[in-house]
C-alpha cells in the first residue's frame, strides 16, 4: 500500500518548522545587517553567517541578494504593522496623541534605517528598483490604512486623506532627522502639535 507512514509524517513537520525558523532567522539577520552596514556591506554570505546558516541554505530560501533583502524589509514591515494594531486592539480614536506617537515610532527604529538603505541602493541598482518601488507602495498603503483606522478618520470628507498622508510624510521626516542625532525632545513637541491639529481637522 502507498501513502505516508506516521514516521515520515512526524519527520516532515519538524523539517517544515526548521525551514520556517531558518527563513525567519535569515530575514531578521538581513534587516540588522542592512541597518548597520548598508547595502554595500550586506551580502548573502554576511547575512548567512549572522543567522548561523550556510550560504547554500540561504540561497535555497532566497536565490538572489535582491530576493533576500526585499523579503526582509517586507517581513519586518508586516511584523511592525501587526504590532501597531496590537497596541490598540479596540481602536484609538479617543487618544490621537498615542496614535501619532506610535506612527512616528515606526520611522525611528532599525526597520526604517534598513528600508532607507534599500531605497538608496534601489536608486542606483536597476534590478532592485522595481522591486523596492512595488514594496514601498504596498507597505505605504498598509500603513496609511492602519493610520486611518486608528485615527477614526473619515476619508470621504475632503482633505482628510491628505491630512493622514501628511502625518505619515511628517513621521518619515522625523525618522530621517533621527538618523544623525537623537531627536527625541523635538520629536515629542512635534507629535503633540500634530495630535492637536488632527483633533481640529478630524473632529
PDB file of C-alpha atoms in Angstrom:
ATOM      1  CA  UNK A   1       0.000   0.000   0.000  1.00  0.00           C
ATOM      2  CA  UNK A   2       1.174   3.527  -0.775  1.00  0.00           C
ATOM      3  CA  UNK A   3       0.748   6.538   1.450  1.00  0.00           C
ATOM      4  CA  UNK A   4       2.878   8.301   4.011  1.00  0.00           C
ATOM      5  CA  UNK A   5       3.812   6.462   7.167  1.00  0.00           C
ATOM      6  CA  UNK A   6       3.312   8.030  10.576  1.00  0.00           C
ATOM      7  CA  UNK A   7       7.093   8.200  10.992  1.00  0.00           C
ATOM      8  CA  UNK A   8       7.541  10.029   7.671  1.00  0.00           C
ATOM      9  CA  UNK A   9       4.812  12.488   8.596  1.00  0.00           C
ATOM     10  CA  UNK A  10       6.325  13.086  12.028  1.00  0.00           C
ATOM     11  CA  UNK A  11       9.718  13.787  10.450  1.00  0.00           C
ATOM     12  CA  UNK A  12       8.329  16.151   7.821  1.00  0.00           C
ATOM     13  CA  UNK A  13       6.554  18.513  10.217  1.00  0.00           C
ATOM     14  CA  UNK A  14       9.669  19.343  12.251  1.00  0.00           C
ATOM     15  CA  UNK A  15      11.561  19.771   8.954  1.00  0.00           C
ATOM     16  CA  UNK A  16       8.977  22.332   7.819  1.00  0.00           C
ATOM     17  CA  UNK A  17       9.270  24.060  11.193  1.00  0.00           C
ATOM     18  CA  UNK A  18      13.056  24.112  10.893  1.00  0.00           C
ATOM     19  CA  UNK A  19      12.805  25.536   7.383  1.00  0.00           C
ATOM     20  CA  UNK A  20      10.445  28.277   8.582  1.00  0.00           C
ATOM     21  CA  UNK A  21      12.721  29.090  11.525  1.00  0.00           C
ATOM     22  CA  UNK A  22      15.765  29.265   9.219  1.00  0.00           C
ATOM     23  CA  UNK A  23      13.911  31.616   6.870  1.00  0.00           C
ATOM     24  CA  UNK A  24      12.901  33.858   9.769  1.00  0.00           C
ATOM     25  CA  UNK A  25      16.479  33.988  11.123  1.00  0.00           C
ATOM     26  CA  UNK A  26      17.730  34.973   7.678  1.00  0.00           C
ATOM     27  CA  UNK A  27      15.138  37.738   7.325  1.00  0.00           C
ATOM     28  CA  UNK A  28      15.890  39.192  10.761  1.00  0.00           C
ATOM     29  CA  UNK A  29      19.659  38.987  10.161  1.00  0.00           C
ATOM     30  CA  UNK A  30      19.237  40.688   6.769  1.00  0.00           C
ATOM     31  CA  UNK A  31      17.405  43.661   8.299  1.00  0.00           C
ATOM     32  CA  UNK A  32      20.032  44.006  11.059  1.00  0.00           C
ATOM     33  CA  UNK A  33      22.877  43.875   8.515  1.00  0.00           C
ATOM     34  CA  UNK A  34      21.197  46.402   6.240  1.00  0.00           C
ATOM     35  CA  UNK A  35      20.537  48.786   9.134  1.00  0.00           C
ATOM     36  CA  UNK A  36      24.118  48.513  10.431  1.00  0.00           C
ATOM     37  CA  UNK A  37      26.213  48.144   7.278  1.00  0.00           C
ATOM     38  CA  UNK A  38      24.113  49.460   4.394  1.00  0.00           C
ATOM     39  CA  UNK A  39      23.665  47.770   1.030  1.00  0.00           C
ATOM     40  CA  UNK A  40      27.368  47.618   0.137  1.00  0.00           C
ATOM     41  CA  UNK A  41      28.256  45.801   3.356  1.00  0.00           C
ATOM     42  CA  UNK A  42      25.305  43.417   3.326  1.00  0.00           C
ATOM     43  CA  UNK A  43      25.984  40.334   1.253  1.00  0.00           C
ATOM     44  CA  UNK A  44      24.227  36.980   1.371  1.00  0.00           C
ATOM     45  CA  UNK A  45      27.356  35.469   2.964  1.00  0.00           C
ATOM     46  CA  UNK A  46      27.417  38.083   5.747  1.00  0.00           C
ATOM     47  CA  UNK A  47      23.717  37.549   6.464  1.00  0.00           C
ATOM     48  CA  UNK A  48      24.038  33.753   6.408  1.00  0.00           C
ATOM     49  CA  UNK A  49      26.907  33.881   8.879  1.00  0.00           C
ATOM     50  CA  UNK A  50      24.989  36.203  11.170  1.00  0.00           C
ATOM     51  CA  UNK A  51      21.932  33.926  11.000  1.00  0.00           C
ATOM     52  CA  UNK A  52      24.072  30.874  11.726  1.00  0.00           C
ATOM     53  CA  UNK A  53      23.238  29.073   8.494  1.00  0.00           C
ATOM     54  CA  UNK A  54      25.269  28.069   5.430  1.00  0.00           C
ATOM     55  CA  UNK A  55      25.369  30.249   2.340  1.00  0.00           C
ATOM     56  CA  UNK A  56      23.786  27.326   0.444  1.00  0.00           C
ATOM     57  CA  UNK A  57      20.860  27.224   2.876  1.00  0.00           C
ATOM     58  CA  UNK A  58      20.423  30.993   2.490  1.00  0.00           C
ATOM     59  CA  UNK A  59      20.359  30.704  -1.295  1.00  0.00           C
ATOM     60  CA  UNK A  60      17.880  27.823  -1.092  1.00  0.00           C
ATOM     61  CA  UNK A  61      15.413  30.210   0.572  1.00  0.00           C
ATOM     62  CA  UNK A  62      16.440  33.347  -1.336  1.00  0.00           C
ATOM     63  CA  UNK A  63      18.152  32.672  -4.688  1.00  0.00           C
ATOM     64  CA  UNK A  64      19.361  36.268  -5.105  1.00  0.00           C
ATOM     65  CA  UNK A  65      20.526  39.089  -2.874  1.00  0.00           C
ATOM     66  CA  UNK A  66      17.573  41.182  -4.060  1.00  0.00           C
ATOM     67  CA  UNK A  67      15.155  38.391  -3.069  1.00  0.00           C
ATOM     68  CA  UNK A  68      16.630  38.291   0.421  1.00  0.00           C
ATOM     69  CA  UNK A  69      16.606  41.996   1.213  1.00  0.00           C
ATOM     70  CA  UNK A  70      13.245  42.914  -0.266  1.00  0.00           C
ATOM     71  CA  UNK A  71      11.694  39.933   1.562  1.00  0.00           C
ATOM     72  CA  UNK A  72      13.429  41.003   4.779  1.00  0.00           C
ATOM     73  CA  UNK A  73      12.114  44.556   4.735  1.00  0.00           C
ATOM     74  CA  UNK A  74       8.630  43.326   3.808  1.00  0.00           C
ATOM     75  CA  UNK A  75       8.681  40.737   6.601  1.00  0.00           C
ATOM     76  CA  UNK A  76       9.626  43.244   9.298  1.00  0.00           C
ATOM     77  CA  UNK A  77       7.180  45.825   7.934  1.00  0.00           C
ATOM     78  CA  UNK A  78       4.399  43.254   8.328  1.00  0.00           C
ATOM     79  CA  UNK A  79       5.587  42.473  11.858  1.00  0.00           C
ATOM     80  CA  UNK A  80       5.539  46.174  12.731  1.00  0.00           C
ATOM     81  CA  UNK A  81       2.055  46.615  11.249  1.00  0.00           C
ATOM     82  CA  UNK A  82       0.804  43.718  13.368  1.00  0.00           C
ATOM     83  CA  UNK A  83       2.467  45.193  16.464  1.00  0.00           C
ATOM     84  CA  UNK A  84       0.976  48.632  15.765  1.00  0.00           C
ATOM     85  CA  UNK A  85      -2.537  47.221  15.516  1.00  0.00           C
ATOM     86  CA  UNK A  86      -1.941  45.170  18.666  1.00  0.00           C
ATOM     87  CA  UNK A  87      -1.166  48.373  20.609  1.00  0.00           C
ATOM     88  CA  UNK A  88      -4.748  49.499  20.025  1.00  0.00           C
ATOM     89  CA  UNK A  89      -6.862  46.334  19.794  1.00  0.00           C
ATOM     90  CA  UNK A  90     -10.108  48.277  20.377  1.00  0.00           C
ATOM     91  CA  UNK A  91      -9.216  51.255  18.177  1.00  0.00           C
ATOM     92  CA  UNK A  92      -7.782  54.508  19.454  1.00  0.00           C
ATOM     93  CA  UNK A  93      -9.788  57.397  18.032  1.00  0.00           C
ATOM     94  CA  UNK A  94     -10.048  58.753  21.579  1.00  0.00           C
ATOM     95  CA  UNK A  95      -6.270  59.059  22.026  1.00  0.00           C
ATOM     96  CA  UNK A  96      -4.858  60.581  18.882  1.00  0.00           C
ATOM     97  CA  UNK A  97      -1.663  61.656  20.630  1.00  0.00           C
ATOM     98  CA  UNK A  98      -0.855  57.991  21.347  1.00  0.00           C
ATOM     99  CA  UNK A  99      -1.589  57.060  17.727  1.00  0.00           C
ATOM    100  CA  UNK A 100       0.636  59.830  16.327  1.00  0.00           C
ATOM    101  CA  UNK A 101       3.444  58.832  18.711  1.00  0.00           C
ATOM    102  CA  UNK A 102       3.139  55.156  17.709  1.00  0.00           C
ATOM    103  CA  UNK A 103       3.173  56.009  13.988  1.00  0.00           C
ATOM    104  CA  UNK A 104       6.257  58.206  14.433  1.00  0.00           C
ATOM    105  CA  UNK A 105       7.958  55.355  16.295  1.00  0.00           C
ATOM    106  CA  UNK A 106       7.598  53.227  13.143  1.00  0.00           C
ATOM    107  CA  UNK A 107      10.106  55.537  11.461  1.00  0.00           C
ATOM    108  CA  UNK A 108      12.732  55.752  14.172  1.00  0.00           C
ATOM    109  CA  UNK A 109      13.916  52.163  14.556  1.00  0.00           C
ATOM    110  CA  UNK A 110      16.169  49.738  12.683  1.00  0.00           C
ATOM    111  CA  UNK A 111      13.423  48.836  10.186  1.00  0.00           C
ATOM    112  CA  UNK A 112      13.322  52.387   8.862  1.00  0.00           C
ATOM    113  CA  UNK A 113      17.110  52.531   8.754  1.00  0.00           C
ATOM    114  CA  UNK A 114      17.191  49.251   6.801  1.00  0.00           C
ATOM    115  CA  UNK A 115      14.445  50.411   4.439  1.00  0.00           C
ATOM    116  CA  UNK A 116      16.307  53.673   3.840  1.00  0.00           C
ATOM    117  CA  UNK A 117      19.452  51.792   2.801  1.00  0.00           C
ATOM    118  CA  UNK A 118      17.311  49.699   0.464  1.00  0.00           C
ATOM    119  CA  UNK A 119      15.780  52.843  -1.101  1.00  0.00           C
ATOM    120  CA  UNK A 120      19.206  54.406  -1.646  1.00  0.00           C
ATOM    121  CA  UNK A 121      20.523  51.179  -3.192  1.00  0.00           C
ATOM    122  CA  UNK A 122      17.442  50.955  -5.415  1.00  0.00           C
ATOM    123  CA  UNK A 123      18.136  54.429  -6.784  1.00  0.00           C
ATOM    124  CA  UNK A 124      21.444  53.078  -8.172  1.00  0.00           C
ATOM    125  CA  UNK A 125      20.644  49.400  -8.807  1.00  0.00           C
ATOM    126  CA  UNK A 126      18.427  48.841 -11.847  1.00  0.00           C
ATOM    127  CA  UNK A 127      17.494  45.269 -10.881  1.00  0.00           C
ATOM    128  CA  UNK A 128      16.455  46.339  -7.378  1.00  0.00           C
ATOM    129  CA  UNK A 129      14.459  49.487  -8.178  1.00  0.00           C
ATOM    130  CA  UNK A 130      11.160  47.996  -9.441  1.00  0.00           C
ATOM    131  CA  UNK A 131      11.016  45.563  -6.523  1.00  0.00           C
ATOM    132  CA  UNK A 132      11.642  48.239  -3.905  1.00  0.00           C
ATOM    133  CA  UNK A 133       9.199  50.648  -5.574  1.00  0.00           C
ATOM    134  CA  UNK A 134       6.473  47.993  -5.520  1.00  0.00           C
ATOM    135  CA  UNK A 135       7.319  47.001  -1.939  1.00  0.00           C
ATOM    136  CA  UNK A 136       7.304  50.595  -0.700  1.00  0.00           C
ATOM    137  CA  UNK A 137       3.971  51.212  -2.396  1.00  0.00           C
ATOM    138  CA  UNK A 138       2.445  48.152  -0.696  1.00  0.00           C
ATOM    139  CA  UNK A 139       3.894  48.968   2.736  1.00  0.00           C
ATOM    140  CA  UNK A 140       2.810  52.600   2.365  1.00  0.00           C
ATOM    141  CA  UNK A 141      -0.787  51.634   1.544  1.00  0.00           C
ATOM    142  CA  UNK A 142      -0.954  49.319   4.560  1.00  0.00           C
ATOM    143  CA  UNK A 143       0.482  51.956   6.922  1.00  0.00           C
ATOM    144  CA  UNK A 144      -1.979  54.531   5.574  1.00  0.00           C
ATOM    145  CA  UNK A 145      -4.890  52.108   6.094  1.00  0.00           C
ATOM    146  CA  UNK A 146      -3.806  51.429   9.684  1.00  0.00           C
ATOM    147  CA  UNK A 147      -3.440  55.161  10.382  1.00  0.00           C
ATOM    148  CA  UNK A 148      -6.946  55.870   9.044  1.00  0.00           C
ATOM    149  CA  UNK A 149      -8.414  53.091  11.194  1.00  0.00           C
ATOM    150  CA  UNK A 150      -6.601  54.089  14.385  1.00  0.00           C
ATOM    151  CA  UNK A 151      -7.339  57.797  13.992  1.00  0.00           C
ATOM    152  CA  UNK A 152     -11.008  57.151  13.221  1.00  0.00           C
ATOM    153  CA  UNK A 153     -10.580  59.316  10.118  1.00  0.00           C
ATOM    154  CA  UNK A 154     -13.395  59.671   7.575  1.00  0.00           C
ATOM    155  CA  UNK A 155     -11.696  59.890   4.176  1.00  0.00           C
ATOM    156  CA  UNK A 156     -14.956  60.783   2.437  1.00  0.00           C
ATOM    157  CA  UNK A 157     -14.503  64.266   3.946  1.00  0.00           C
ATOM    158  CA  UNK A 158     -12.438  66.494   1.617  1.00  0.00           C
ATOM    159  CA  UNK A 159      -8.857  66.955   2.803  1.00  0.00           C
ATOM    160  CA  UNK A 160      -8.843  64.126   5.345  1.00  0.00           C
ATOM    161  CA  UNK A 161      -6.889  61.704   3.142  1.00  0.00           C
ATOM    162  CA  UNK A 162      -4.232  64.378   2.550  1.00  0.00           C
ATOM    163  CA  UNK A 163      -4.102  65.148   6.279  1.00  0.00           C
ATOM    164  CA  UNK A 164      -3.361  61.499   7.102  1.00  0.00           C
ATOM    165  CA  UNK A 165      -0.788  61.299   4.284  1.00  0.00           C
ATOM    166  CA  UNK A 166       0.815  64.491   5.593  1.00  0.00           C
ATOM    167  CA  UNK A 167       1.085  62.913   9.044  1.00  0.00           C
ATOM    168  CA  UNK A 168       2.910  59.890   7.595  1.00  0.00           C
ATOM    169  CA  UNK A 169       5.202  62.100   5.494  1.00  0.00           C
ATOM    170  CA  UNK A 170       5.991  64.124   8.616  1.00  0.00           C
ATOM    171  CA  UNK A 171       6.704  60.927  10.579  1.00  0.00           C
ATOM    172  CA  UNK A 172       9.110  59.787   7.846  1.00  0.00           C
ATOM    173  CA  UNK A 173      10.844  63.173   8.004  1.00  0.00           C
ATOM    174  CA  UNK A 174      11.265  62.841  11.772  1.00  0.00           C
ATOM    175  CA  UNK A 175      12.756  59.404  11.176  1.00  0.00           C
ATOM    176  CA  UNK A 176      15.300  60.894   8.784  1.00  0.00           C
ATOM    177  CA  UNK A 177      16.238  63.603  11.284  1.00  0.00           C
ATOM    178  CA  UNK A 178      16.740  60.933  13.941  1.00  0.00           C
ATOM    179  CA  UNK A 179      19.330  59.057  11.852  1.00  0.00           C
ATOM    180  CA  UNK A 180      22.082  61.539  12.680  1.00  0.00           C
ATOM    181  CA  UNK A 181      21.182  62.747  16.170  1.00  0.00           C
ATOM    182  CA  UNK A 182      18.812  61.734  18.947  1.00  0.00           C
ATOM    183  CA  UNK A 183      15.855  63.913  18.063  1.00  0.00           C
ATOM    184  CA  UNK A 184      13.544  62.714  20.851  1.00  0.00           C
ATOM    185  CA  UNK A 185      12.877  66.091  22.529  1.00  0.00           C
ATOM    186  CA  UNK A 186      11.950  67.929  19.339  1.00  0.00           C
ATOM    187  CA  UNK A 187      10.029  64.890  18.104  1.00  0.00           C
ATOM    188  CA  UNK A 188       7.839  64.906  21.212  1.00  0.00           C
ATOM    189  CA  UNK A 189       6.906  68.570  20.669  1.00  0.00           C
ATOM    190  CA  UNK A 190       6.053  67.924  17.009  1.00  0.00           C
ATOM    191  CA  UNK A 191       3.951  64.867  17.959  1.00  0.00           C
ATOM    192  CA  UNK A 192       1.987  66.962  20.473  1.00  0.00           C
ATOM    193  CA  UNK A 193       1.392  69.684  17.875  1.00  0.00           C
ATOM    194  CA  UNK A 194       0.242  67.200  15.215  1.00  0.00           C
ATOM    195  CA  UNK A 195      -2.090  65.471  17.662  1.00  0.00           C
ATOM    196  CA  UNK A 196      -3.729  68.846  18.347  1.00  0.00           C
ATOM    197  CA  UNK A 197      -4.019  69.630  14.636  1.00  0.00           C
ATOM    198  CA  UNK A 198      -5.619  66.246  13.984  1.00  0.00           C
ATOM    199  CA  UNK A 199      -8.200  66.788  16.721  1.00  0.00           C
ATOM    200  CA  UNK A 200      -9.202  70.017  14.974  1.00  0.00           C
ATOM    201  CA  UNK A 201      -9.178  68.679  11.419  1.00  0.00           C
ATOM    202  CA  UNK A 202     -10.645  65.208  12.022  1.00  0.00           C
ATOM    203  CA  UNK A 203     -13.199  66.254  14.612  1.00  0.00           C
TER     204      UNK A 203
END
